[in-house]
Structures are given as structure tokens and as C-alpha cells.
Short mmCIF file of C-alpha atoms in Angstrom, two decimals:
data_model
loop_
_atom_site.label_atom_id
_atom_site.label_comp_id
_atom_site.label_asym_id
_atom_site.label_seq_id
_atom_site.Cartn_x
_atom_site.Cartn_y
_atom_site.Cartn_z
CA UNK Z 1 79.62 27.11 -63.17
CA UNK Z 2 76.68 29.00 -63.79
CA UNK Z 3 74.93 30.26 -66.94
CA UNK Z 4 75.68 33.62 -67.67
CA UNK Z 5 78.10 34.31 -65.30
CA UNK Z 6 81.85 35.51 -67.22
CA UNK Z 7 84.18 32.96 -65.88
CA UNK Z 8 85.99 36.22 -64.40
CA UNK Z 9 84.00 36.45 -61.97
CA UNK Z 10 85.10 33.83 -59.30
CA UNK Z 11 83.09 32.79 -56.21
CA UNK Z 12 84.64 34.61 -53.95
CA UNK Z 13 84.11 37.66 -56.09
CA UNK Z 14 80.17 37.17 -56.56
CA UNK Z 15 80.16 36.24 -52.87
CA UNK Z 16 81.39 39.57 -52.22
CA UNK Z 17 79.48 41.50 -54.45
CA UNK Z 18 76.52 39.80 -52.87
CA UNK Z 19 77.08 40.79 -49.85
CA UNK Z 20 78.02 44.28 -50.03
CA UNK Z 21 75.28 47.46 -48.94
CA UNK Z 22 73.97 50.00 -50.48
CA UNK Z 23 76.81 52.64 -50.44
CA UNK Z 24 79.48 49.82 -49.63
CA UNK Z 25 82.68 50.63 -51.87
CA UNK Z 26 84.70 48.33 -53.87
CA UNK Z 27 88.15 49.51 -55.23
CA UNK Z 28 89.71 47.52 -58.55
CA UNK Z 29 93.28 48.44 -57.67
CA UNK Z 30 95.90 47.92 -60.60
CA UNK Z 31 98.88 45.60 -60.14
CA UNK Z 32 100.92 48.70 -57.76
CA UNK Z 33 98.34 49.33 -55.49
CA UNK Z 34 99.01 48.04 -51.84
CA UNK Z 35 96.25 45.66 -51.97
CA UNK Z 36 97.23 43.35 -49.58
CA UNK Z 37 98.08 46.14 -46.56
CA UNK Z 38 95.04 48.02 -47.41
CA UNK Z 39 92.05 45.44 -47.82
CA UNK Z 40 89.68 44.52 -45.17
CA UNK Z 41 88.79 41.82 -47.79
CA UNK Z 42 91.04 40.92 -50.56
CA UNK Z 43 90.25 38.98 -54.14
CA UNK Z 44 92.56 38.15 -56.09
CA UNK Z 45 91.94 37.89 -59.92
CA UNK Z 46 95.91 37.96 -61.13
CA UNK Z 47 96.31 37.70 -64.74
CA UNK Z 48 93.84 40.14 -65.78
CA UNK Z 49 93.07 43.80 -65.93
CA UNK Z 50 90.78 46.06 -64.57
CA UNK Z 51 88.71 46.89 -67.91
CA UNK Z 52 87.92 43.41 -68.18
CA UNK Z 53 86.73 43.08 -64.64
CA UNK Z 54 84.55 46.47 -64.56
CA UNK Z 55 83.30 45.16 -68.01
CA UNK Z 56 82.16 41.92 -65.80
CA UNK Z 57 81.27 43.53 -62.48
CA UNK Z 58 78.60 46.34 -63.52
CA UNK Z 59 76.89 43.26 -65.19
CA UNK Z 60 75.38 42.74 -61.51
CA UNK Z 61 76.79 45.93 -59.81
CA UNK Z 62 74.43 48.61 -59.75
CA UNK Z 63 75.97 52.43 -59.06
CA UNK Z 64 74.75 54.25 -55.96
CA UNK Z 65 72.45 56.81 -57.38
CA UNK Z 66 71.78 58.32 -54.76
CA UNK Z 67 75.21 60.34 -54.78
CA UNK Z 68 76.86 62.36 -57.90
CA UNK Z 69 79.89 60.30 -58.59
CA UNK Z 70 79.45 57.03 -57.73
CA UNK Z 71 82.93 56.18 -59.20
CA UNK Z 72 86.43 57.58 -57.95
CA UNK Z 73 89.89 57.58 -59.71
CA UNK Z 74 93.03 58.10 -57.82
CA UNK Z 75 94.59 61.45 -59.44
CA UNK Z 76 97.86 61.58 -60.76
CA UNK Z 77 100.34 63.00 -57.80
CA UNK Z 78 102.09 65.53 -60.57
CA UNK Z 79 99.21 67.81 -61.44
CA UNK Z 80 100.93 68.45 -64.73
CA UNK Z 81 100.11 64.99 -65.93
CA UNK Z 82 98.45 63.84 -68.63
CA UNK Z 83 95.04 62.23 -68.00
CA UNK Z 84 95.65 58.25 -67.97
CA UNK Z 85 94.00 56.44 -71.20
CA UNK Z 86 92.77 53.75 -69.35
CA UNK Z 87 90.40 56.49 -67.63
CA UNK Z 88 88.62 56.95 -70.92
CA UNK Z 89 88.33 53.09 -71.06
CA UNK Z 90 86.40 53.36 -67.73
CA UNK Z 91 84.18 56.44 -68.25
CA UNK Z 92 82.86 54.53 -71.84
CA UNK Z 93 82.36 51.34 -69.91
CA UNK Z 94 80.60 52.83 -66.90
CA UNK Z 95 77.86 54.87 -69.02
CA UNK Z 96 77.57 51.74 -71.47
CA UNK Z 97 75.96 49.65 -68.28
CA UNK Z 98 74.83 52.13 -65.98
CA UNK Z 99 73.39 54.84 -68.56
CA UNK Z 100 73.91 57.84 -67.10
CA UNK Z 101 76.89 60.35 -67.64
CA UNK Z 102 78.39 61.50 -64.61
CA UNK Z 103 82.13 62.50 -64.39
CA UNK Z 104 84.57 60.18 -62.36
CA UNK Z 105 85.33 61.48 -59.35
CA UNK Z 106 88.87 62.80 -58.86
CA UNK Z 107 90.68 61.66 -55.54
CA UNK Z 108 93.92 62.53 -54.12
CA UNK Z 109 96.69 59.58 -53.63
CA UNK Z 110 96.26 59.67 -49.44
CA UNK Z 111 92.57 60.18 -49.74
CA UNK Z 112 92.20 57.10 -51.87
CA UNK Z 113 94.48 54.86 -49.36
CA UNK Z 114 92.21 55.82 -46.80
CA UNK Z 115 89.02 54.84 -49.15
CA UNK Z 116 90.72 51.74 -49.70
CA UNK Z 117 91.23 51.06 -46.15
CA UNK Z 118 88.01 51.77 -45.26
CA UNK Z 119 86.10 49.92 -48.87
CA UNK Z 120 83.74 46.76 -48.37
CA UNK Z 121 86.93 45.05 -50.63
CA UNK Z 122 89.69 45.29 -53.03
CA UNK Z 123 90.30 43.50 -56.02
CA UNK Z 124 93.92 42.65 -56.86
CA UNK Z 125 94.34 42.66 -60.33
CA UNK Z 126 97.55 42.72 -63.26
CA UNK Z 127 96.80 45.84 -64.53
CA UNK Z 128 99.85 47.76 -65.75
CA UNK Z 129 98.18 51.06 -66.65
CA UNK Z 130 99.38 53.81 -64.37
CA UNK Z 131 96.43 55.12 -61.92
CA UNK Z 132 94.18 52.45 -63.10
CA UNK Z 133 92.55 52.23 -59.68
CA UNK Z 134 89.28 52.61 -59.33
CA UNK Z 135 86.68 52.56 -56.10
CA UNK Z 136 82.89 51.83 -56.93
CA UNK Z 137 79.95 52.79 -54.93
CA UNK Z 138 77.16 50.43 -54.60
CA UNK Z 139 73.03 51.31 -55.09
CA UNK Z 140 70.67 49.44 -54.26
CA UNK Z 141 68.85 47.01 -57.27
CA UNK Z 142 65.20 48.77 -57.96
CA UNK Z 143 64.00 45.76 -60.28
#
């Protein structure tokens, strides 16, 4: 244990986050994502949901700035859909620790496997909302 660290945030998740680049992605993927067959690295934080972990994770994760949307959803396949709630959540929680308002970027369902494949790591999460994933793009820390 360390002071100030949430207890969400395992070892092998601040290990990651450590090591990751500048412009290194990490996805949250909800609880139907294809984690496993997609990630090049995989942690595993069951029982909880993405809000909570984003809510963690941009505590120490700082947003590339260096490109115009530094944060990607995977859009709905039916175009006619409603946009998911939880993308609200995100949007409020992104601009509450980065600062800046940007819109999320909007990524197709095949694009985003390919992101996935391709991301620094995934997190495996519980999260039941529908298109709750979410890929990250790291900056570099200025302070």
C-alpha cells in the first residue's frame, strides 16, 4: 500500500501505466469486450466498472495533447442508436482531470478491435453499460 494511491489501482495496473509512452494507448473495455483475444497485455480489475477506474487512472494518466481527441469510444453498430449514458459519464470525468474540452472520438466496431489489438493494454473490467469501451492516449507529464 501506498499513500494516495485508490486501492483500484493494483500493481500490475500502476506498473503498466508506468511504463507506457507518450502516445501508447490503453483501452478500459466493458465486461463484452474480447479482452482476453485482443490484449497484448491484459489487467484484470473484475468487480468494478469503468467510471470508477477512469475516475482513478487520469489521477496519474496524463492525455496526449499533442493530438485532438486523445480519447476514443467504440460507436454503436446501428447508427440509429441512442448515444450510451455512460458516454456522458466519461466526457464529465475526462474534462474534470484533464481540463480541456475536446469531443470523444467516435470509432467504428472493427476499427476499435484493431486499436485494441494494437493498444499498450487492456483493462478487463464488469462494466455492464453497452459501448462502455474506451481507448486512452497517453502525453507526456510536463511538471
Amino acid at each position: 500500500m501506498l499513500k494516495g494511491i485508490p486501492p483500484i489501482i493494483s500493481p500490475d495496473l500502476m506498473c503498466v501505466l508506468m511504463k507506457m509512452g507518450h502516445g501508447d494507448e490503453l483501452v478500459l473495455a466493458d465486461g463484452n469486450f474480447p479482452a482476453e483475444s485482443h490484449a497484448q497485455r491484459i489487467i484484470r480489475l473484475d468487480g468494478h466498472d469503468v467510471p470508477q477506474i477512469l475516475d482513478a487512472i487520469l489521477r496519474f494518466f496524463p492525455l496526449d495533447t499533442f493530438v485532438e481527441q486523445p480519447a476514443g469510444l467504440m460507436n454503436p453498430v446501428d447508427d440509429q442508436a441512442a448515444e450510451p449514458p455512460i458516454w456522458e459519464t466519461y466526457q464529465r470525468l475526462i474534462q474534470t482531470h484533464d481540463g480541456r474540452s475536446f469531443e470523444l472520438e467516435k470509432i467504428e466496431r472493427f476499427e476499435f478491435y484493431e486499436r485494441a489489438k494494437n493498444a499498450y493494454a487492456i483493462i478487463a473490467t464488469s462494466e455492464t453499460a453497452l459501448y462502455a469501451n474506451l481507448i486512452l492516449t497517453k502525453g507526456v507529464v510536463t511538471e
